[in-house]
mmCIF file with all atom_site columns, C-alpha atoms in Angstrom:
data_model
loop_
_atom_site.group_PDB
_atom_site.id
_atom_site.type_symbol
_atom_site.label_atom_id
_atom_site.label_alt_id
_atom_site.label_comp_id
_atom_site.label_asym_id
_atom_site.label_entity_id
_atom_site.label_seq_id
_atom_site.pdbx_PDB_ins_code
_atom_site.Cartn_x
_atom_site.Cartn_y
_atom_site.Cartn_z
_atom_site.occupancy
_atom_site.B_iso_or_equiv
_atom_site.pdbx_formal_charge
_atom_site.auth_seq_id
_atom_site.auth_comp_id
_atom_site.auth_asym_id
_atom_site.auth_atom_id
_atom_site.pdbx_PDB_model_num
ATOM 1   C CA . MET A 1 1   ? -2.193  -11.678 -38.705 1.00 0.00 ? 5   MET A CA 1
ATOM 2   C CA . SER A 1 2   ? -1.983  -15.397 -37.764 1.00 0.00 ? 6   SER A CA 1
ATOM 3   C CA . LYS A 1 3   ? -4.983  -17.539 -36.491 1.00 0.00 ? 7   LYS A CA 1
ATOM 4   C CA . VAL A 1 4   ? -3.365  -17.181 -32.854 1.00 0.00 ? 8   VAL A CA 1
ATOM 5   C CA . GLU A 1 5   ? -3.176  -13.392 -33.142 1.00 0.00 ? 9   GLU A CA 1
ATOM 6   C CA . GLN A 1 6   ? -6.743  -13.255 -34.181 1.00 0.00 ? 10  GLN A CA 1
ATOM 7   C CA . SER A 1 7   ? -8.141  -15.537 -31.433 1.00 0.00 ? 11  SER A CA 1
ATOM 8   C CA . SER A 1 8   ? -5.945  -13.571 -28.905 1.00 0.00 ? 12  SER A CA 1
ATOM 9   C CA . LYS A 1 9   ? -7.094  -10.143 -29.848 1.00 0.00 ? 13  LYS A CA 1
ATOM 10  C CA . LEU A 1 10  ? -9.532  -8.837  -27.488 1.00 0.00 ? 14  LEU A CA 1
ATOM 11  C CA . ASP A 1 11  ? -11.889 -6.476  -29.143 1.00 0.00 ? 15  ASP A CA 1
ATOM 12  C CA . LEU A 1 12  ? -10.960 -2.762  -28.816 1.00 0.00 ? 16  LEU A CA 1
ATOM 13  C CA . GLU A 1 13  ? -14.199 -1.707  -27.046 1.00 0.00 ? 17  GLU A CA 1
ATOM 14  C CA . ARG A 1 14  ? -13.361 -4.157  -24.178 1.00 0.00 ? 18  ARG A CA 1
ATOM 15  C CA . ILE A 1 15  ? -9.954  -2.513  -23.576 1.00 0.00 ? 19  ILE A CA 1
ATOM 16  C CA . VAL A 1 16  ? -9.515  0.292   -21.240 1.00 0.00 ? 20  VAL A CA 1
ATOM 17  C CA . PHE A 1 17  ? -6.312  1.895   -22.453 1.00 0.00 ? 21  PHE A CA 1
ATOM 18  C CA . ILE A 1 18  ? -5.374  4.360   -19.394 1.00 0.00 ? 22  ILE A CA 1
ATOM 19  C CA . GLY A 1 19  ? -1.726  4.243   -17.662 1.00 0.00 ? 23  GLY A CA 1
ATOM 20  C CA . ARG A 1 20  ? 0.293   5.451   -15.095 1.00 0.00 ? 24  ARG A CA 1
ATOM 21  C CA . THR A 1 21  ? 3.513   7.719   -15.543 1.00 0.00 ? 25  THR A CA 1
ATOM 22  C CA . PHE A 1 22  ? 7.039   6.633   -14.998 1.00 0.00 ? 26  PHE A CA 1
ATOM 23  C CA . GLU A 1 23  ? 7.277   8.776   -11.550 1.00 0.00 ? 27  GLU A CA 1
ATOM 24  C CA . GLU A 1 24  ? 3.940   6.833   -10.270 1.00 0.00 ? 28  GLU A CA 1
ATOM 25  C CA . TYR A 1 25  ? 5.739   3.827   -11.237 1.00 0.00 ? 29  TYR A CA 1
ATOM 26  C CA . LEU A 1 26  ? 8.791   4.409   -8.965  1.00 0.00 ? 30  LEU A CA 1
ATOM 27  C CA . ASP A 1 27  ? 6.268   5.458   -6.016  1.00 0.00 ? 31  ASP A CA 1
ATOM 28  C CA . MET A 1 28  ? 4.018   2.427   -6.625  1.00 0.00 ? 32  MET A CA 1
ATOM 29  C CA . PHE A 1 29  ? 6.758   -0.146  -6.502  1.00 0.00 ? 33  PHE A CA 1
ATOM 30  C CA . SER A 1 30  ? 9.235   1.865   -3.980  1.00 0.00 ? 34  SER A CA 1
ATOM 31  C CA . LEU A 1 31  ? 11.999  2.041   -6.589  1.00 0.00 ? 35  LEU A CA 1
ATOM 32  C CA . SER A 1 32  ? 14.364  4.475   -7.508  1.00 0.00 ? 36  SER A CA 1
ATOM 33  C CA . GLU A 1 33  ? 15.841  5.027   -10.971 1.00 0.00 ? 37  GLU A CA 1
ATOM 34  C CA . GLU A 1 34  ? 19.257  4.021   -9.871  1.00 0.00 ? 38  GLU A CA 1
ATOM 35  C CA . GLU A 1 35  ? 17.777  0.570   -8.685  1.00 0.00 ? 39  GLU A CA 1
ATOM 36  C CA . LEU A 1 36  ? 16.499  -0.001  -12.133 1.00 0.00 ? 40  LEU A CA 1
ATOM 37  C CA . GLN A 1 37  ? 20.058  0.751   -14.047 1.00 0.00 ? 41  GLN A CA 1
ATOM 38  C CA . GLY A 1 38  ? 21.745  -2.103  -15.618 1.00 0.00 ? 42  GLY A CA 1
ATOM 39  C CA . LYS A 1 39  ? 18.351  -4.489  -15.111 1.00 0.00 ? 43  LYS A CA 1
ATOM 40  C CA . LYS A 1 40  ? 16.354  -5.924  -17.831 1.00 0.00 ? 44  LYS A CA 1
ATOM 41  C CA . ILE A 1 41  ? 12.623  -4.796  -16.538 1.00 0.00 ? 45  ILE A CA 1
ATOM 42  C CA . LEU A 1 42  ? 9.197   -6.021  -17.886 1.00 0.00 ? 46  LEU A CA 1
ATOM 43  C CA . ASP A 1 43  ? 6.042   -4.245  -17.218 1.00 0.00 ? 47  ASP A CA 1
ATOM 44  C CA . CYS A 1 44  ? 3.221   -6.821  -17.465 1.00 0.00 ? 48  CYS A CA 1
ATOM 45  C CA . PRO A 1 45  ? 0.434   -5.827  -18.340 1.00 0.00 ? 49  PRO A CA 1
ATOM 46  C CA . ALA A 1 46  ? 1.666   -2.384  -19.250 1.00 0.00 ? 50  ALA A CA 1
ATOM 47  C CA . GLY A 1 47  ? -1.397  -0.715  -20.982 1.00 0.00 ? 51  GLY A CA 1
ATOM 48  C CA . ALA A 1 48  ? -0.912  3.055   -21.996 1.00 0.00 ? 52  ALA A CA 1
ATOM 49  C CA . CYS A 1 49  ? 1.896   3.304   -18.939 1.00 0.00 ? 53  CYS A CA 1
ATOM 50  C CA . SER A 1 50  ? 4.950   5.608   -19.762 1.00 0.00 ? 54  SER A CA 1
ATOM 51  C CA . LEU A 1 51  ? 7.342   3.337   -17.801 1.00 0.00 ? 55  LEU A CA 1
ATOM 52  C CA . THR A 1 52  ? 8.759   1.888   -21.170 1.00 0.00 ? 56  THR A CA 1
ATOM 53  C CA . ALA A 1 53  ? 9.093   5.054   -22.982 1.00 0.00 ? 57  ALA A CA 1
ATOM 54  C CA . VAL A 1 54  ? 10.504  7.416   -20.217 1.00 0.00 ? 58  VAL A CA 1
ATOM 55  C CA . GLY A 1 55  ? 12.454  4.579   -19.006 1.00 0.00 ? 59  GLY A CA 1
ATOM 56  C CA . ASN A 1 56  ? 14.443  3.769   -22.089 1.00 0.00 ? 60  ASN A CA 1
ATOM 57  C CA . LYS A 1 57  ? 14.911  7.492   -22.755 1.00 0.00 ? 61  LYS A CA 1
ATOM 58  C CA . LEU A 1 58  ? 16.650  7.631   -19.208 1.00 0.00 ? 62  LEU A CA 1
ATOM 59  C CA . GLY A 1 59  ? 18.831  4.741   -20.383 1.00 0.00 ? 63  GLY A CA 1
ATOM 60  C CA . LEU A 1 60  ? 16.717  1.749   -18.777 1.00 0.00 ? 64  LEU A CA 1
ATOM 61  C CA . ASP A 1 61  ? 16.120  -1.549  -20.504 1.00 0.00 ? 65  ASP A CA 1
ATOM 62  C CA . VAL A 1 62  ? 12.185  -1.684  -20.492 1.00 0.00 ? 66  VAL A CA 1
ATOM 63  C CA . THR A 1 63  ? 9.990   -4.035  -22.467 1.00 0.00 ? 67  THR A CA 1
ATOM 64  C CA . ALA A 1 64  ? 6.099   -3.421  -22.079 1.00 0.00 ? 68  ALA A CA 1
ATOM 65  C CA . CYS A 1 65  ? 3.639   -6.491  -22.858 1.00 0.00 ? 69  CYS A CA 1
ATOM 66  C CA . ASP A 1 66  ? -0.341  -6.159  -23.048 1.00 0.00 ? 70  ASP A CA 1
ATOM 67  C CA . ILE A 1 67  ? -3.120  -7.908  -24.742 1.00 0.00 ? 71  ILE A CA 1
ATOM 68  C CA . ALA A 1 68  ? -4.007  -4.209  -26.028 1.00 0.00 ? 72  ALA A CA 1
ATOM 69  C CA . TYR A 1 69  ? -0.760  -4.081  -28.380 1.00 0.00 ? 73  TYR A CA 1
ATOM 70  C CA . TYR A 1 70  ? -2.422  -6.414  -30.942 1.00 0.00 ? 74  TYR A CA 1
ATOM 71  C CA . HIS A 1 71  ? -4.287  -3.470  -31.935 1.00 0.00 ? 75  HIS A CA 1
ATOM 72  C CA . SER A 1 72  ? -2.628  -0.496  -33.705 1.00 0.00 ? 76  SER A CA 1
ATOM 73  C CA . ASP A 1 73  ? -0.848  2.308   -32.069 1.00 0.00 ? 77  ASP A CA 1
ATOM 74  C CA . GLU A 1 74  ? -3.248  4.844   -33.586 1.00 0.00 ? 78  GLU A CA 1
ATOM 75  C CA . ASP A 1 75  ? -6.390  2.890   -32.598 1.00 0.00 ? 79  ASP A CA 1
ATOM 76  C CA . LEU A 1 76  ? -4.969  2.458   -29.014 1.00 0.00 ? 80  LEU A CA 1
ATOM 77  C CA . GLU A 1 77  ? -4.142  6.192   -28.622 1.00 0.00 ? 81  GLU A CA 1
ATOM 78  C CA . ASN A 1 78  ? -7.621  7.324   -29.809 1.00 0.00 ? 82  ASN A CA 1
ATOM 79  C CA . LYS A 1 79  ? -9.215  4.563   -27.537 1.00 0.00 ? 83  LYS A CA 1
ATOM 80  C CA . GLY A 1 80  ? -6.980  6.184   -24.693 1.00 0.00 ? 84  GLY A CA 1
ATOM 81  C CA . LEU A 1 81  ? -8.008  9.813   -25.255 1.00 0.00 ? 85  LEU A CA 1
ATOM 82  C CA . GLN A 1 82  ? -12.004 8.606   -25.059 1.00 0.00 ? 86  GLN A CA 1
ATOM 83  C CA . ASP A 1 83  ? -11.331 6.331   -22.048 1.00 0.00 ? 87  ASP A CA 1
ATOM 84  C CA . ILE A 1 84  ? -9.405  9.439   -20.243 1.00 0.00 ? 88  ILE A CA 1
ATOM 85  C CA . GLU A 1 85  ? -12.430 11.523  -20.779 1.00 0.00 ? 89  GLU A CA 1
ATOM 86  C CA . HIS A 1 86  ? -14.721 9.158   -19.623 1.00 0.00 ? 90  HIS A CA 1
ATOM 87  C CA . ALA A 1 87  ? -12.692 8.128   -16.612 1.00 0.00 ? 91  ALA A CA 1
ATOM 88  C CA . MET A 1 88  ? -12.797 11.911  -15.448 1.00 0.00 ? 92  MET A CA 1
ATOM 89  C CA . GLU A 1 89  ? -16.333 11.911  -15.640 1.00 0.00 ? 93  GLU A CA 1
ATOM 90  C CA . HIS A 1 90  ? -17.067 8.965   -13.791 1.00 0.00 ? 94  HIS A CA 1
ATOM 91  C CA . MET A 1 91  ? -14.322 10.349  -11.237 1.00 0.00 ? 95  MET A CA 1
ATOM 92  C CA . GLN A 1 92  ? -16.488 13.337  -10.332 1.00 0.00 ? 96  GLN A CA 1
ATOM 93  C CA . LYS A 1 93  ? -19.141 10.813  -8.669  1.00 0.00 ? 97  LYS A CA 1
ATOM 94  C CA . VAL A 1 94  ? -16.584 8.859   -6.785  1.00 0.00 ? 98  VAL A CA 1
ATOM 95  C CA . GLN A 1 95  ? -13.829 11.037  -5.994  1.00 0.00 ? 99  GLN A CA 1
ATOM 96  C CA . ASN A 1 96  ? -14.389 10.338  -2.168  1.00 0.00 ? 100 ASN A CA 1
ATOM 97  C CA . ASN A 1 97  ? -12.981 6.889   -2.594  1.00 0.00 ? 101 ASN A CA 1
ATOM 98  C CA . TYR A 1 98  ? -9.865  8.409   -3.581  1.00 0.00 ? 102 TYR A CA 1
ATOM 99  C CA . LYS A 1 99  ? -6.822  10.361  -1.621  1.00 0.00 ? 103 LYS A CA 1
ATOM 100 C CA . TRP A 1 100 ? -5.886  13.515  -3.653  1.00 0.00 ? 104 TRP A CA 1
ATOM 101 C CA . ASP A 1 101 ? -2.534  14.505  -2.140  1.00 0.00 ? 105 ASP A CA 1
ATOM 102 C CA . TYR A 1 102 ? -0.828  12.807  -5.177  1.00 0.00 ? 106 TYR A CA 1
ATOM 103 C CA . PHE A 1 103 ? -2.699  14.692  -7.898  1.00 0.00 ? 107 PHE A CA 1
ATOM 104 C CA . ASP A 1 104 ? -4.341  17.540  -6.152  1.00 0.00 ? 108 ASP A CA 1
ATOM 105 C CA . ASP A 1 105 ? -7.690  17.498  -8.126  1.00 0.00 ? 109 ASP A CA 1
ATOM 106 C CA . ILE A 1 106 ? -9.209  15.910  -11.132 1.00 0.00 ? 110 ILE A CA 1
ATOM 107 C CA . GLU A 1 107 ? -7.530  18.107  -13.539 1.00 0.00 ? 111 GLU A CA 1
ATOM 108 C CA . GLY A 1 108 ? -4.089  17.319  -12.064 1.00 0.00 ? 112 GLY A CA 1
ATOM 109 C CA . LEU A 1 109 ? -5.219  13.456  -12.452 1.00 0.00 ? 113 LEU A CA 1
ATOM 110 C CA . ARG A 1 110 ? -6.322  14.014  -15.958 1.00 0.00 ? 114 ARG A CA 1
ATOM 111 C CA . LYS A 1 111 ? -2.857  15.682  -16.766 1.00 0.00 ? 115 LYS A CA 1
ATOM 112 C CA . HIS A 1 112 ? -0.897  12.374  -15.456 1.00 0.00 ? 116 HIS A CA 1
ATOM 113 C CA . ARG A 1 113 ? -3.091  10.334  -17.324 1.00 0.00 ? 117 ARG A CA 1
ATOM 114 C CA . LEU A 1 114 ? -2.565  12.323  -20.481 1.00 0.00 ? 118 LEU A CA 1
ATOM 115 C CA . SER A 1 115 ? 1.276   12.656  -20.212 1.00 0.00 ? 119 SER A CA 1
ATOM 116 C CA . ALA A 1 116 ? 1.311   8.578   -19.634 1.00 0.00 ? 120 ALA A CA 1
ATOM 117 C CA . LEU A 1 117 ? -0.783  8.118   -22.925 1.00 0.00 ? 121 LEU A CA 1
ATOM 118 C CA . GLN A 1 118 ? 1.400   10.446  -25.094 1.00 0.00 ? 122 GLN A CA 1
ATOM 119 C CA . ASP A 1 119 ? 4.636   9.408   -23.949 1.00 0.00 ? 123 ASP A CA 1
ATOM 120 C CA . CYS A 1 120 ? 3.469   5.613   -24.356 1.00 0.00 ? 124 CYS A CA 1
ATOM 121 C CA . ALA A 1 121 ? 1.821   6.359   -27.968 1.00 0.00 ? 125 ALA A CA 1
ATOM 122 C CA . ASN A 1 122 ? 4.914   8.337   -29.197 1.00 0.00 ? 126 ASN A CA 1
ATOM 123 C CA . ASP A 1 123 ? 7.306   5.745   -28.141 1.00 0.00 ? 127 ASP A CA 1
ATOM 124 C CA . MET A 1 124 ? 4.983   2.792   -29.832 1.00 0.00 ? 128 MET A CA 1
ATOM 125 C CA . ARG A 1 125 ? 5.139   4.675   -33.008 1.00 0.00 ? 129 ARG A CA 1
ATOM 126 C CA . GLU A 1 126 ? 8.929   5.167   -32.670 1.00 0.00 ? 130 GLU A CA 1
ATOM 127 C CA . SER A 1 127 ? 10.111  1.678   -31.245 1.00 0.00 ? 131 SER A CA 1
ATOM 128 C CA . ASN A 1 128 ? 7.266   -0.593  -31.706 1.00 0.00 ? 132 ASN A CA 1
ATOM 129 C CA . GLU A 1 129 ? 9.458   -3.697  -30.974 1.00 0.00 ? 133 GLU A CA 1
ATOM 130 C CA . ARG A 1 130 ? 9.179   -2.682  -27.308 1.00 0.00 ? 134 ARG A CA 1
ATOM 131 C CA . TYR A 1 131 ? 5.615   -3.287  -27.207 1.00 0.00 ? 135 TYR A CA 1
ATOM 132 C CA . ILE A 1 132 ? 4.669   -6.884  -27.215 1.00 0.00 ? 136 ILE A CA 1
ATOM 133 C CA . PRO A 1 133 ? 1.050   -8.229  -27.706 1.00 0.00 ? 137 PRO A CA 1
ATOM 134 C CA . VAL A 1 134 ? 0.212   -11.094 -25.065 1.00 0.00 ? 138 VAL A CA 1
ATOM 135 C CA . THR A 1 135 ? -2.729  -13.040 -23.639 1.00 0.00 ? 139 THR A CA 1
ATOM 136 C CA . LEU A 1 136 ? -1.981  -14.060 -19.936 1.00 0.00 ? 140 LEU A CA 1
ATOM 137 C CA . PRO A 1 137 ? -1.423  -16.497 -18.654 1.00 0.00 ? 141 PRO A CA 1
ATOM 138 C CA . SER A 1 138 ? 1.121   -17.205 -21.304 1.00 0.00 ? 142 SER A CA 1
ATOM 139 C CA . LEU A 1 139 ? 3.740   -14.791 -22.138 1.00 0.00 ? 143 LEU A CA 1
ATOM 140 C CA . PRO A 1 140 ? 6.240   -15.478 -25.233 1.00 0.00 ? 144 PRO A CA 1
ATOM 141 C CA . PHE A 1 141 ? 9.385   -14.946 -23.183 1.00 0.00 ? 145 PHE A CA 1
ATOM 142 C CA . ARG A 1 142 ? 12.295  -17.231 -22.454 1.00 0.00 ? 146 ARG A CA 1
ATOM 143 C CA . ASP A 1 143 ? 12.846  -18.438 -19.032 1.00 0.00 ? 147 ASP A CA 1
ATOM 144 C CA . GLU A 1 144 ? 14.687  -15.797 -16.469 1.00 0.00 ? 148 GLU A CA 1
ATOM 145 C CA . GLU A 1 145 ? 14.679  -13.344 -19.700 1.00 0.00 ? 149 GLU A CA 1
ATOM 146 C CA . PHE A 1 146 ? 13.874  -10.331 -17.073 1.00 0.00 ? 150 PHE A CA 1
ATOM 147 C CA . ASP A 1 147 ? 15.734  -9.396  -13.872 1.00 0.00 ? 151 ASP A CA 1
ATOM 148 C CA . ILE A 1 148 ? 12.403  -7.807  -12.429 1.00 0.00 ? 152 ILE A CA 1
ATOM 149 C CA . LEU A 1 149 ? 8.785   -7.756  -13.413 1.00 0.00 ? 153 LEU A CA 1
ATOM 150 C CA . LEU A 1 150 ? 6.377   -4.922  -12.479 1.00 0.00 ? 154 LEU A CA 1
ATOM 151 C CA . SER A 1 151 ? 2.634   -5.889  -12.660 1.00 0.00 ? 155 SER A CA 1
ATOM 152 C CA . ALA A 1 152 ? 0.160   -2.912  -11.919 1.00 0.00 ? 156 ALA A CA 1
ATOM 153 C CA . HIS A 1 153 ? -3.509  -2.622  -11.712 1.00 0.00 ? 157 HIS A CA 1
ATOM 154 C CA . PHE A 1 154 ? -4.252  -6.099  -12.894 1.00 0.00 ? 158 PHE A CA 1
ATOM 155 C CA . LEU A 1 155 ? -3.643  -9.339  -10.694 1.00 0.00 ? 159 LEU A CA 1
ATOM 156 C CA . PHE A 1 156 ? -6.126  -9.095  -7.525  1.00 0.00 ? 160 PHE A CA 1
ATOM 157 C CA . MET A 1 157 ? -7.648  -5.658  -8.665  1.00 0.00 ? 161 MET A CA 1
ATOM 158 C CA . TYR A 1 158 ? -10.194 -7.726  -10.944 1.00 0.00 ? 162 TYR A CA 1
ATOM 159 C CA . ALA A 1 159 ? -10.871 -10.597 -8.417  1.00 0.00 ? 163 ALA A CA 1
ATOM 160 C CA . ASP A 1 160 ? -14.441 -10.712 -9.578  1.00 0.00 ? 164 ASP A CA 1
ATOM 161 C CA . ARG A 1 161 ? -13.553 -11.534 -12.987 1.00 0.00 ? 165 ARG A CA 1
ATOM 162 C CA . LEU A 1 162 ? -10.067 -13.438 -12.785 1.00 0.00 ? 166 LEU A CA 1
ATOM 163 C CA . ASP A 1 163 ? -10.449 -16.373 -10.218 1.00 0.00 ? 167 ASP A CA 1
ATOM 164 C CA . TYR A 1 164 ? -7.855  -17.933 -7.987  1.00 0.00 ? 168 TYR A CA 1
ATOM 165 C CA . GLN A 1 165 ? -6.352  -20.633 -10.834 1.00 0.00 ? 169 GLN A CA 1
ATOM 166 C CA . PHE A 1 166 ? -5.929  -17.801 -13.185 1.00 0.00 ? 170 PHE A CA 1
ATOM 167 C CA . HIS A 1 167 ? -3.676  -16.039 -10.575 1.00 0.00 ? 171 HIS A CA 1
ATOM 168 C CA . ILE A 1 168 ? -1.796  -18.992 -9.819  1.00 0.00 ? 172 ILE A CA 1
ATOM 169 C CA . GLU A 1 169 ? -1.258  -19.695 -13.700 1.00 0.00 ? 173 GLU A CA 1
ATOM 170 C CA . THR A 1 170 ? -0.424  -16.224 -14.201 1.00 0.00 ? 174 THR A CA 1
ATOM 171 C CA . LEU A 1 171 ? 1.951   -15.824 -11.166 1.00 0.00 ? 175 LEU A CA 1
ATOM 172 C CA . ASN A 1 172 ? 3.547   -18.919 -12.374 1.00 0.00 ? 176 ASN A CA 1
ATOM 173 C CA . GLU A 1 173 ? 4.148   -17.477 -15.852 1.00 0.00 ? 177 GLU A CA 1
ATOM 174 C CA . LEU A 1 174 ? 5.538   -14.099 -14.347 1.00 0.00 ? 178 LEU A CA 1
ATOM 175 C CA . LEU A 1 175 ? 7.951   -15.935 -12.404 1.00 0.00 ? 179 LEU A CA 1
ATOM 176 C CA . ARG A 1 176 ? 9.210   -18.203 -14.883 1.00 0.00 ? 180 ARG A CA 1
ATOM 177 C CA . VAL A 1 177 ? 10.387  -15.398 -17.231 1.00 0.00 ? 181 VAL A CA 1
ATOM 178 C CA . THR A 1 178 ? 12.052  -13.438 -14.207 1.00 0.00 ? 182 THR A CA 1
ATOM 179 C CA . LYS A 1 179 ? 15.256  -14.410 -12.899 1.00 0.00 ? 183 LYS A CA 1
ATOM 180 C CA . GLY A 1 180 ? 14.892  -12.007 -9.614  1.00 0.00 ? 184 GLY A CA 1
ATOM 181 C CA . GLU A 1 181 ? 11.755  -10.632 -8.401  1.00 0.00 ? 185 GLU A CA 1
ATOM 182 C CA . VAL A 1 182 ? 8.171   -9.850  -9.297  1.00 0.00 ? 186 VAL A CA 1
ATOM 183 C CA . ARG A 1 183 ? 6.373   -6.780  -7.693  1.00 0.00 ? 187 ARG A CA 1
ATOM 184 C CA . ILE A 1 184 ? 2.544   -6.643  -7.774  1.00 0.00 ? 188 ILE A CA 1
ATOM 185 C CA . PHE A 1 185 ? 0.603   -3.304  -6.961  1.00 0.00 ? 189 PHE A CA 1
ATOM 186 C CA . PRO A 1 186 ? -2.225  -2.749  -5.622  1.00 0.00 ? 190 PRO A CA 1
ATOM 187 C CA . LEU A 1 187 ? -3.442  -5.616  -3.243  1.00 0.00 ? 191 LEU A CA 1
ATOM 188 C CA . VAL A 1 188 ? -7.046  -4.621  -3.335  1.00 0.00 ? 192 VAL A CA 1
ATOM 189 C CA . ASP A 1 189 ? -9.715  -5.004  -5.703  1.00 0.00 ? 193 ASP A CA 1
ATOM 190 C CA . LEU A 1 190 ? -11.898 -2.125  -7.408  1.00 0.00 ? 194 LEU A CA 1
ATOM 191 C CA . GLU A 1 191 ? -13.860 -1.504  -4.439  1.00 0.00 ? 195 GLU A CA 1
ATOM 192 C CA . GLY A 1 192 ? -10.761 -0.941  -1.917  1.00 0.00 ? 196 GLY A CA 1
ATOM 193 C CA . LYS A 1 193 ? -10.858 -4.480  -0.267  1.00 0.00 ? 197 LYS A CA 1
ATOM 194 C CA . HIS A 1 194 ? -8.302  -6.670  0.285   1.00 0.00 ? 198 HIS A CA 1
ATOM 195 C CA . TYR A 1 195 ? -7.652  -9.444  -2.231  1.00 0.00 ? 199 TYR A CA 1
ATOM 196 C CA . GLU A 1 196 ? -9.377  -12.345 -0.446  1.00 0.00 ? 200 GLU A CA 1
ATOM 197 C CA . HIS A 1 197 ? -7.136  -15.230 -1.619  1.00 0.00 ? 201 HIS A CA 1
ATOM 198 C CA . LEU A 1 198 ? -4.066  -13.192 -0.958  1.00 0.00 ? 202 LEU A CA 1
ATOM 199 C CA . ASP A 1 199 ? -2.844  -15.206 2.271   1.00 0.00 ? 203 ASP A CA 1
ATOM 200 C CA . LYS A 1 200 ? -3.672  -18.381 0.390   1.00 0.00 ? 204 LYS A CA 1
ATOM 201 C CA . ILE A 1 201 ? -1.389  -17.235 -2.759  1.00 0.00 ? 205 ILE A CA 1
ATOM 202 C CA . ILE A 1 202 ? 1.409   -16.318 -0.210  1.00 0.00 ? 206 ILE A CA 1
ATOM 203 C CA . SER A 1 203 ? 1.684   -19.665 1.009   1.00 0.00 ? 207 SER A CA 1
ATOM 204 C CA . TYR A 1 204 ? 1.666   -21.317 -2.365  1.00 0.00 ? 208 TYR A CA 1
ATOM 205 C CA . LEU A 1 205 ? 4.264   -18.944 -3.503  1.00 0.00 ? 209 LEU A CA 1
ATOM 206 C CA . VAL A 1 206 ? 6.474   -19.588 -0.117  1.00 0.00 ? 210 VAL A CA 1
ATOM 207 C CA . ASP A 1 207 ? 5.734   -23.473 -0.430  1.00 0.00 ? 211 ASP A CA 1
ATOM 208 C CA . ASN A 1 208 ? 7.524   -23.172 -3.873  1.00 0.00 ? 212 ASN A CA 1
ATOM 209 C CA . GLY A 1 209 ? 10.885  -21.380 -2.952  1.00 0.00 ? 213 GLY A CA 1
ATOM 210 C CA . CYS A 1 210 ? 10.026  -17.759 -2.933  1.00 0.00 ? 214 CYS A CA 1
ATOM 211 C CA . THR A 1 211 ? 10.493  -15.266 -0.329  1.00 0.00 ? 215 THR A CA 1
ATOM 212 C CA . VAL A 1 212 ? 7.234   -13.004 -0.067  1.00 0.00 ? 216 VAL A CA 1
ATOM 213 C CA . GLU A 1 213 ? 7.047   -9.640  1.566   1.00 0.00 ? 217 GLU A CA 1
ATOM 214 C CA . GLU A 1 214 ? 3.750   -7.169  1.733   1.00 0.00 ? 218 GLU A CA 1
ATOM 215 C CA . VAL A 1 215 ? 5.681   -3.723  1.480   1.00 0.00 ? 219 VAL A CA 1
ATOM 216 C CA . LYS A 1 216 ? 3.777   -0.288  2.222   1.00 0.00 ? 220 LYS A CA 1
ATOM 217 C CA . VAL A 1 217 ? 4.781   2.242   -0.205  1.00 0.00 ? 221 VAL A CA 1
ATOM 218 C CA . SER A 1 218 ? 4.250   6.007   -0.343  1.00 0.00 ? 222 SER A CA 1
ATOM 219 C CA . TYR A 1 219 ? 1.902   6.126   -3.212  1.00 0.00 ? 223 TYR A CA 1
ATOM 220 C CA . GLU A 1 220 ? -1.871  5.982   -2.062  1.00 0.00 ? 224 GLU A CA 1
ATOM 221 C CA . PHE A 1 221 ? -4.573  7.325   -4.540  1.00 0.00 ? 225 PHE A CA 1
ATOM 222 C CA . GLN A 1 222 ? -7.311  4.484   -4.486  1.00 0.00 ? 226 GLN A CA 1
ATOM 223 C CA . ILE A 1 223 ? -7.832  4.525   -0.756  1.00 0.00 ? 227 ILE A CA 1
ATOM 224 C CA . ASN A 1 224 ? -6.332  1.390   0.893   1.00 0.00 ? 228 ASN A CA 1
ATOM 225 C CA . ALA A 1 225 ? -4.311  0.598   -2.386  1.00 0.00 ? 229 ALA A CA 1
ATOM 226 C CA . ASN A 1 226 ? -1.068  1.670   -0.643  1.00 0.00 ? 230 ASN A CA 1
ATOM 227 C CA . SER A 1 227 ? 0.887   -1.745  -0.204  1.00 0.00 ? 231 SER A CA 1
ATOM 228 C CA . MET A 1 228 ? 2.839   -3.955  -2.948  1.00 0.00 ? 232 MET A CA 1
ATOM 229 C CA . LEU A 1 229 ? 3.530   -7.608  -2.791  1.00 0.00 ? 233 LEU A CA 1
ATOM 230 C CA . LYS A 1 230 ? 7.349   -8.389  -3.320  1.00 0.00 ? 234 LYS A CA 1
ATOM 231 C CA . ILE A 1 231 ? 8.160   -11.764 -4.319  1.00 0.00 ? 235 ILE A CA 1
ATOM 232 C CA . GLN A 1 232 ? 12.023  -12.687 -4.518  1.00 0.00 ? 236 GLN A CA 1
ATOM 233 C CA . LYS A 1 233 ? 12.850  -15.974 -6.411  1.00 0.00 ? 237 LYS A CA 1
ATOM 234 C CA . GLY A 1 234 ? 14.249  -18.751 -4.286  1.00 0.00 ? 238 GLY A CA 1
#
């Protein structure tokens, strides 16, 4: 492992390796499988999501990137199993902060999370080249390498830990590697509050030639987390 990789590698215990299913992605980002056909797609950061695994089996062209991928697929799968169990225990205490029409109950949620993890872990073993380790706000891809970039449960969600400047630098990098559009979900923090600098970020993007739209989506699990930001490059 190079010195760069060593310095970028986040301690496994600090990573929460939980992901969403392919179907959740379509709902979160208001997309259909047909819309993604023929496009080069980046999931960033992808975690244990199954968009890449399932998408490529369906003939899509999806790449995943995440800081977690500096670790082995076996270590990540084991961490993911632990994280799901921990999350389900926690969910018992906070389930009133969530809407349960998508999953029905905690057991239904557990099945979705385990399904995403299993698909992701299996695909990492079979097609490891699709899973690129990265440390945002820097990405190792060419300018405009992807047609569409999907970014879930990272930007805006951790506003208490990631400052405004980090958001701007990361957005600039996401846009650099994308020729068409970037979609970000959700637009709230972990407490369900709208990201406080969202208007400022939208103004910045518009000033830099982007068309920006806040789009309501059909997916809502965390209360108030039911819209995404659709950023079209100028």
